[in-house]
């Protein structure tokens, strides 16, 4: 993800349907600022969010990956994902979440990952479950109720064969 992705991200962040579960639409100025933070995250940590593109056409379909987040005063690494509405229901978020988990545990050797979302975001929770995450607890994040899921490296390694059989 870099400065060249600003237009695609601005359009994504202006779509009310996509952003309903992500704190609401973001203005172009907010997306510019947000993208700057993502680029800094890559520089600082050597990982971050990716742009997801259709393999055949190169068309932008969504974004996601690994990033630091503070939850209840604790630094965690979250797997996040957000896709253009036209591309929902094709397994893309699951593909991206699973790839993020694999990279986190095999290449980056991170010990644990988290995921969280609104309790009403059934699709996101299903993606978490398919990527191997387990519900841990409810939490309040940015003044809203959320469900919090975790996955640690040893639990993932124990079942990785099953998860990546396809
Ligand atoms: C959540 C989101 C990333 C899912 O992306 P996607 O590419 O459609 O996800 P997938 O196709 O990989 O998987 C979706 C799964 O959720 C299921 N699902 C869809 N709507 C659901 C609902 N309301 N309740 C429960 N499950 C639901 C699908 O059936 C599918 O499961 P299945 O493969 O077992 O049938 C996408 O809807 C999105 O970008 N939403 C807006 C941003 C967002 O909410 N991001 C997550 C913030 S934590």
PDB file of C-alpha atoms and ligand atoms in Angstrom:
ATOM      1  CA  UNK A   1       0.000   0.000   0.000  1.00  0.00           C
ATOM      2  CA  UNK A   2       1.442   3.350  -1.010  1.00  0.00           C
ATOM      3  CA  UNK A   3       0.688   6.843  -2.283  1.00  0.00           C
ATOM      4  CA  UNK A   4      -0.316   5.447  -5.706  1.00  0.00           C
ATOM      5  CA  UNK A   5      -3.319   3.720  -4.053  1.00  0.00           C
ATOM      6  CA  UNK A   6      -4.967   6.896  -2.802  1.00  0.00           C
ATOM      7  CA  UNK A   7      -7.697   7.086  -5.475  1.00  0.00           C
ATOM      8  CA  UNK A   8      -8.836   3.466  -5.021  1.00  0.00           C
ATOM      9  CA  UNK A   9      -8.878   3.840  -1.242  1.00  0.00           C
ATOM     10  CA  UNK A  10     -10.698   7.174  -1.364  1.00  0.00           C
ATOM     11  CA  UNK A  11     -13.499   5.602  -3.435  1.00  0.00           C
ATOM     12  CA  UNK A  12     -13.698   2.598  -1.087  1.00  0.00           C
ATOM     13  CA  UNK A  13     -13.888   4.828   1.987  1.00  0.00           C
ATOM     14  CA  UNK A  14     -16.666   6.953   0.462  1.00  0.00           C
ATOM     15  CA  UNK A  15     -18.979   3.931   0.055  1.00  0.00           C
ATOM     16  CA  UNK A  16     -21.515   4.030   2.905  1.00  0.00           C
ATOM     17  CA  UNK A  17     -22.376   0.338   2.534  1.00  0.00           C
ATOM     18  CA  UNK A  18     -18.754  -0.721   2.955  1.00  0.00           C
ATOM     19  CA  UNK A  19     -18.015   1.705   5.763  1.00  0.00           C
ATOM     20  CA  UNK A  20     -21.181   1.070   7.824  1.00  0.00           C
ATOM     21  CA  UNK A  21     -19.228  -1.435   9.955  1.00  0.00           C
ATOM     22  CA  UNK A  22     -15.970   0.557   9.877  1.00  0.00           C
ATOM     23  CA  UNK A  23     -16.957   3.711  11.727  1.00  0.00           C
ATOM     24  CA  UNK A  24     -18.670   5.407   8.769  1.00  0.00           C
ATOM     25  CA  UNK A  25     -17.484   6.954   5.508  1.00  0.00           C
ATOM     26  CA  UNK A  26     -14.190   8.835   5.437  1.00  0.00           C
ATOM     27  CA  UNK A  27     -13.631  12.090   3.582  1.00  0.00           C
ATOM     28  CA  UNK A  28     -10.828  12.262   0.996  1.00  0.00           C
ATOM     29  CA  UNK A  29      -8.765  14.238   3.517  1.00  0.00           C
ATOM     30  CA  UNK A  30      -9.307  11.550   6.175  1.00  0.00           C
ATOM     31  CA  UNK A  31      -8.268   8.837   3.725  1.00  0.00           C
ATOM     32  CA  UNK A  32      -5.109  10.766   2.802  1.00  0.00           C
ATOM     33  CA  UNK A  33      -4.222  10.957   6.487  1.00  0.00           C
ATOM     34  CA  UNK A  34      -5.147   7.304   7.030  1.00  0.00           C
ATOM     35  CA  UNK A  35      -2.970   6.202   4.089  1.00  0.00           C
ATOM     36  CA  UNK A  36      -0.043   8.185   5.501  1.00  0.00           C
ATOM     37  CA  UNK A  37      -0.387   6.213   8.736  1.00  0.00           C
ATOM     38  CA  UNK A  38      -0.416   2.906   6.827  1.00  0.00           C
ATOM     39  CA  UNK A  39       2.756   3.851   4.926  1.00  0.00           C
ATOM     40  CA  UNK A  40       4.423   4.798   8.235  1.00  0.00           C
ATOM     41  CA  UNK A  41       3.297   1.474   9.711  1.00  0.00           C
ATOM     42  CA  UNK A  42       5.051  -0.403   6.882  1.00  0.00           C
ATOM     43  CA  UNK A  43       8.234   1.658   7.396  1.00  0.00           C
ATOM     44  CA  UNK A  44       8.221   1.175  11.145  1.00  0.00           C
ATOM     45  CA  UNK A  45       7.252  -2.505  11.389  1.00  0.00           C
ATOM     46  CA  UNK A  46       8.051  -4.057   8.004  1.00  0.00           C
ATOM     47  CA  UNK A  47       4.463  -5.234   7.581  1.00  0.00           C
ATOM     48  CA  UNK A  48       1.050  -3.669   7.271  1.00  0.00           C
ATOM     49  CA  UNK A  49      -1.999  -3.561   5.026  1.00  0.00           C
ATOM     50  CA  UNK A  50      -1.997  -4.695   1.404  1.00  0.00           C
ATOM     51  CA  UNK A  51      -4.107  -3.685  -1.543  1.00  0.00           C
ATOM     52  CA  UNK A  52      -6.001  -6.709  -2.934  1.00  0.00           C
ATOM     53  CA  UNK A  53      -6.339  -6.946  -6.708  1.00  0.00           C
ATOM     54  CA  UNK A  54      -7.967  -9.391  -9.074  1.00  0.00           C
ATOM     55  CA  UNK A  55      -5.211 -11.698 -10.357  1.00  0.00           C
ATOM     56  CA  UNK A  56      -6.456 -11.612 -13.945  1.00  0.00           C
ATOM     57  CA  UNK A  57      -7.439  -7.956 -14.386  1.00  0.00           C
ATOM     58  CA  UNK A  58      -5.493  -6.113 -11.691  1.00  0.00           C
ATOM     59  CA  UNK A  59      -8.767  -4.477 -10.624  1.00  0.00           C
ATOM     60  CA  UNK A  60      -8.791  -3.186  -7.044  1.00  0.00           C
ATOM     61  CA  UNK A  61     -11.127  -5.358  -4.940  1.00  0.00           C
ATOM     62  CA  UNK A  62     -10.276  -4.461  -1.340  1.00  0.00           C
ATOM     63  CA  UNK A  63      -7.654  -4.052   1.301  1.00  0.00           C
ATOM     64  CA  UNK A  64      -6.450  -5.816   4.423  1.00  0.00           C
ATOM     65  CA  UNK A  65      -3.606  -7.404   6.304  1.00  0.00           C
ATOM     66  CA  UNK A  66      -1.753  -7.011   9.575  1.00  0.00           C
ATOM     67  CA  UNK A  67      -1.493  -3.956  11.747  1.00  0.00           C
ATOM     68  CA  UNK A  68      -0.818  -2.883  15.313  1.00  0.00           C
ATOM     69  CA  UNK A  69      -3.759  -1.777  17.398  1.00  0.00           C
ATOM     70  CA  UNK A  70      -4.174  -0.923  21.072  1.00  0.00           C
ATOM     71  CA  UNK A  71      -6.952  -2.786  22.864  1.00  0.00           C
ATOM     72  CA  UNK A  72      -7.619  -2.053  26.541  1.00  0.00           C
ATOM     73  CA  UNK A  73      -4.092  -0.646  26.879  1.00  0.00           C
ATOM     74  CA  UNK A  74      -2.476  -3.712  25.282  1.00  0.00           C
ATOM     75  CA  UNK A  75      -0.638  -3.695  21.993  1.00  0.00           C
ATOM     76  CA  UNK A  76      -2.105  -6.333  19.664  1.00  0.00           C
ATOM     77  CA  UNK A  77      -1.698  -7.224  16.007  1.00  0.00           C
ATOM     78  CA  UNK A  78      -4.985  -7.352  14.168  1.00  0.00           C
ATOM     79  CA  UNK A  79      -5.935  -9.054  10.937  1.00  0.00           C
ATOM     80  CA  UNK A  80      -8.173  -6.565   9.152  1.00  0.00           C
ATOM     81  CA  UNK A  81     -10.062  -6.665   5.839  1.00  0.00           C
ATOM     82  CA  UNK A  82     -12.420  -4.461   3.872  1.00  0.00           C
ATOM     83  CA  UNK A  83     -13.713  -5.198   0.371  1.00  0.00           C
ATOM     84  CA  UNK A  84     -15.674  -3.353  -2.315  1.00  0.00           C
ATOM     85  CA  UNK A  85     -19.343  -4.368  -2.023  1.00  0.00           C
ATOM     86  CA  UNK A  86     -19.431  -5.697  -5.629  1.00  0.00           C
ATOM     87  CA  UNK A  87     -16.899  -8.329  -4.581  1.00  0.00           C
ATOM     88  CA  UNK A  88     -18.543  -9.575  -1.380  1.00  0.00           C
ATOM     89  CA  UNK A  89     -19.519 -13.223  -1.063  1.00  0.00           C
ATOM     90  CA  UNK A  90     -16.743 -14.647  -3.269  1.00  0.00           C
ATOM     91  CA  UNK A  91     -14.412 -15.826  -0.512  1.00  0.00           C
ATOM     92  CA  UNK A  92     -11.958 -12.952  -1.007  1.00  0.00           C
ATOM     93  CA  UNK A  93     -11.848 -11.759   2.614  1.00  0.00           C
ATOM     94  CA  UNK A  94     -11.311 -15.338   3.752  1.00  0.00           C
ATOM     95  CA  UNK A  95      -8.471 -15.724   1.246  1.00  0.00           C
ATOM     96  CA  UNK A  96      -6.853 -12.508   2.448  1.00  0.00           C
ATOM     97  CA  UNK A  97      -7.336 -13.327   6.152  1.00  0.00           C
ATOM     98  CA  UNK A  98      -5.838 -16.787   5.738  1.00  0.00           C
ATOM     99  CA  UNK A  99      -2.861 -15.412   3.787  1.00  0.00           C
ATOM    100  CA  UNK A 100      -2.325 -12.762   6.483  1.00  0.00           C
ATOM    101  CA  UNK A 101      -2.381 -15.412   9.218  1.00  0.00           C
ATOM    102  CA  UNK A 102       0.048 -17.635   7.322  1.00  0.00           C
ATOM    103  CA  UNK A 103       2.502 -14.761   6.777  1.00  0.00           C
ATOM    104  CA  UNK A 104       2.172 -13.642  10.413  1.00  0.00           C
ATOM    105  CA  UNK A 105       2.991 -17.066  11.818  1.00  0.00           C
ATOM    106  CA  UNK A 106       5.469 -18.412   9.262  1.00  0.00           C
ATOM    107  CA  UNK A 107       7.384 -15.379   7.978  1.00  0.00           C
ATOM    108  CA  UNK A 108       6.985 -12.784  10.728  1.00  0.00           C
ATOM    109  CA  UNK A 109       6.904 -15.392  13.532  1.00  0.00           C
ATOM    110  CA  UNK A 110       4.339 -13.421  15.532  1.00  0.00           C
ATOM    111  CA  UNK A 111       3.005 -15.238  18.608  1.00  0.00           C
ATOM    112  CA  UNK A 112      -0.647 -14.191  18.458  1.00  0.00           C
ATOM    113  CA  UNK A 113      -3.171 -12.344  16.320  1.00  0.00           C
ATOM    114  CA  UNK A 114      -6.521 -10.748  17.100  1.00  0.00           C
ATOM    115  CA  UNK A 115      -9.631  -9.809  15.158  1.00  0.00           C
ATOM    116  CA  UNK A 116     -12.627  -7.824  16.356  1.00  0.00           C
ATOM    117  CA  UNK A 117     -15.810  -6.458  14.941  1.00  0.00           C
ATOM    118  CA  UNK A 118     -19.324  -5.308  15.782  1.00  0.00           C
ATOM    119  CA  UNK A 119     -21.538  -8.130  17.108  1.00  0.00           C
ATOM    120  CA  UNK A 120     -23.881  -7.451  14.171  1.00  0.00           C
ATOM    121  CA  UNK A 121     -21.143  -8.026  11.563  1.00  0.00           C
ATOM    122  CA  UNK A 122     -21.908 -11.700  10.902  1.00  0.00           C
ATOM    123  CA  UNK A 123     -19.905 -11.875   7.664  1.00  0.00           C
ATOM    124  CA  UNK A 124     -16.748 -10.615   9.342  1.00  0.00           C
ATOM    125  CA  UNK A 125     -17.107 -13.071  12.215  1.00  0.00           C
ATOM    126  CA  UNK A 126     -17.568 -15.897   9.743  1.00  0.00           C
ATOM    127  CA  UNK A 127     -14.330 -14.843   7.994  1.00  0.00           C
ATOM    128  CA  UNK A 128     -12.544 -14.864  11.374  1.00  0.00           C
ATOM    129  CA  UNK A 129     -13.813 -18.344  12.135  1.00  0.00           C
ATOM    130  CA  UNK A 130     -12.809 -19.661   8.709  1.00  0.00           C
ATOM    131  CA  UNK A 131      -9.314 -18.239   9.213  1.00  0.00           C
ATOM    132  CA  UNK A 132      -9.047 -20.152  12.505  1.00  0.00           C
ATOM    133  CA  UNK A 133      -9.878 -17.448  15.071  1.00  0.00           C
ATOM    134  CA  UNK A 134     -11.899 -18.289  18.180  1.00  0.00           C
ATOM    135  CA  UNK A 135     -14.242 -15.954  20.072  1.00  0.00           C
ATOM    136  CA  UNK A 136     -12.632 -14.810  23.312  1.00  0.00           C
ATOM    137  CA  UNK A 137     -14.753 -12.036  24.836  1.00  0.00           C
ATOM    138  CA  UNK A 138     -16.899  -8.971  24.309  1.00  0.00           C
ATOM    139  CA  UNK A 139     -15.218  -5.575  24.459  1.00  0.00           C
ATOM    140  CA  UNK A 140     -15.983  -1.906  23.995  1.00  0.00           C
ATOM    141  CA  UNK A 141     -13.848  -0.258  21.298  1.00  0.00           C
ATOM    142  CA  UNK A 142     -14.272   3.388  20.303  1.00  0.00           C
ATOM    143  CA  UNK A 143     -17.405   3.470  22.489  1.00  0.00           C
ATOM    144  CA  UNK A 144     -19.100   0.611  20.601  1.00  0.00           C
ATOM    145  CA  UNK A 145     -19.661  -3.009  21.649  1.00  0.00           C
ATOM    146  CA  UNK A 146     -17.403  -5.452  19.783  1.00  0.00           C
ATOM    147  CA  UNK A 147     -16.688  -9.172  19.767  1.00  0.00           C
ATOM    148  CA  UNK A 148     -13.024 -10.041  20.176  1.00  0.00           C
ATOM    149  CA  UNK A 149     -11.422 -13.112  18.594  1.00  0.00           C
ATOM    150  CA  UNK A 150      -7.878 -14.539  19.003  1.00  0.00           C
ATOM    151  CA  UNK A 151      -5.583 -17.038  17.331  1.00  0.00           C
ATOM    152  CA  UNK A 152      -2.167 -18.067  18.571  1.00  0.00           C
ATOM    153  CA  UNK A 153       0.632 -19.581  16.549  1.00  0.00           C
ATOM    154  CA  UNK A 154       0.602 -22.990  18.216  1.00  0.00           C
ATOM    155  CA  UNK A 155      -3.170 -23.427  17.805  1.00  0.00           C
ATOM    156  CA  UNK A 156      -2.839 -22.428  14.145  1.00  0.00           C
ATOM    157  CA  UNK A 157       0.104 -24.766  13.529  1.00  0.00           C
ATOM    158  CA  UNK A 158      -1.864 -27.663  15.029  1.00  0.00           C
ATOM    159  CA  UNK A 159      -4.612 -27.226  12.443  1.00  0.00           C
ATOM    160  CA  UNK A 160      -2.798 -25.532   9.555  1.00  0.00           C
ATOM    161  CA  UNK A 161      -2.802 -28.684   7.471  1.00  0.00           C
ATOM    162  CA  UNK A 162      -6.612 -28.813   7.508  1.00  0.00           C
ATOM    163  CA  UNK A 163      -7.048 -25.132   6.878  1.00  0.00           C
ATOM    164  CA  UNK A 164      -4.813 -24.974   3.859  1.00  0.00           C
ATOM    165  CA  UNK A 165      -5.767 -28.269   2.293  1.00  0.00           C
ATOM    166  CA  UNK A 166      -7.501 -26.386  -0.521  1.00  0.00           C
TER     167      UNK A 166
HETATM  168  C1  LIG B   1     -16.916  -8.506   6.046  1.00  0.00           C
HETATM  169  C2  LIG B   1     -16.375  -8.631   4.630  1.00  0.00           C
HETATM  170  C3  LIG B   1     -14.880  -8.305   4.666  1.00  0.00           C
HETATM  171  C4  LIG B   1     -16.584 -10.057   4.118  1.00  0.00           C
HETATM  172  O1  LIG B   1     -15.971 -10.157   2.850  1.00  0.00           O
HETATM  173  P1  LIG B   1     -16.322 -11.319   1.818  1.00  0.00           P
HETATM  174  O2  LIG B   1     -15.248 -11.315   0.774  1.00  0.00           O
HETATM  175  O3  LIG B   1     -17.728 -11.201   1.392  1.00  0.00           O
HETATM  176  O4  LIG B   1     -16.153 -12.595   2.764  1.00  0.00           O
HETATM  177  P2  LIG B   1     -16.100 -14.125   2.308  1.00  0.00           P
HETATM  178  O5  LIG B   1     -16.844 -14.281   1.025  1.00  0.00           O
HETATM  179  O6  LIG B   1     -14.680 -14.571   2.352  1.00  0.00           O
HETATM  180  O7  LIG B   1     -16.857 -14.860   3.510  1.00  0.00           O
HETATM  181  C5  LIG B   1     -18.066 -14.346   4.019  1.00  0.00           C
HETATM  182  C6  LIG B   1     -18.734 -15.427   4.852  1.00  0.00           C
HETATM  183  O8  LIG B   1     -19.693 -14.811   5.700  1.00  0.00           O
HETATM  184  C7  LIG B   1     -20.981 -15.395   5.451  1.00  0.00           C
HETATM  185  N1  LIG B   1     -21.954 -14.354   5.685  1.00  0.00           N
HETATM  186  C8  LIG B   1     -22.324 -13.343   4.883  1.00  0.00           C
HETATM  187  N2  LIG B   1     -23.224 -12.581   5.515  1.00  0.00           N
HETATM  188  C9  LIG B   1     -23.408 -13.096   6.752  1.00  0.00           C
HETATM  189  C10 LIG B   1     -24.197 -12.746   7.875  1.00  0.00           C
HETATM  190  N3  LIG B   1     -24.994 -11.667   7.862  1.00  0.00           N
HETATM  191  N4  LIG B   1     -24.112 -13.511   8.977  1.00  0.00           N
HETATM  192  C11 LIG B   1     -23.320 -14.598   9.027  1.00  0.00           C
HETATM  193  N5  LIG B   1     -22.535 -14.994   7.983  1.00  0.00           N
HETATM  194  C12 LIG B   1     -22.590 -14.238   6.867  1.00  0.00           C
HETATM  195  C13 LIG B   1     -20.898 -15.877   4.013  1.00  0.00           C
HETATM  196  O9  LIG B   1     -21.882 -16.847   3.754  1.00  0.00           O
HETATM  197  C14 LIG B   1     -19.475 -16.439   4.009  1.00  0.00           C
HETATM  198  O10 LIG B   1     -19.392 -17.664   4.723  1.00  0.00           O
HETATM  199  P3  LIG B   1     -19.397 -19.088   3.943  1.00  0.00           P
HETATM  200  O11 LIG B   1     -18.206 -19.054   3.016  1.00  0.00           O
HETATM  201  O12 LIG B   1     -19.266 -20.085   5.042  1.00  0.00           O
HETATM  202  O13 LIG B   1     -20.684 -19.160   3.188  1.00  0.00           O
HETATM  203  C15 LIG B   1     -17.083  -7.650   3.659  1.00  0.00           C
HETATM  204  O14 LIG B   1     -18.462  -7.806   3.799  1.00  0.00           O
HETATM  205  C16 LIG B   1     -16.721  -6.198   3.891  1.00  0.00           C
HETATM  206  O15 LIG B   1     -15.730  -5.709   3.345  1.00  0.00           O
HETATM  207  N6  LIG B   1     -17.544  -5.511   4.711  1.00  0.00           N
HETATM  208  C17 LIG B   1     -17.303  -4.106   5.006  1.00  0.00           C
HETATM  209  C18 LIG B   1     -16.043  -3.898   5.821  1.00  0.00           C
HETATM  210  C19 LIG B   1     -16.016  -4.753   7.066  1.00  0.00           C
HETATM  211  O16 LIG B   1     -17.021  -4.939   7.751  1.00  0.00           O
HETATM  212  N7  LIG B   1     -14.810  -5.265   7.368  1.00  0.00           N
HETATM  213  C20 LIG B   1     -14.604  -6.025   8.557  1.00  0.00           C
HETATM  214  C21 LIG B   1     -14.476  -5.119   9.703  1.00  0.00           C
HETATM  215  S1  LIG B   1     -14.018  -6.030  11.164  1.00  0.00           S
END
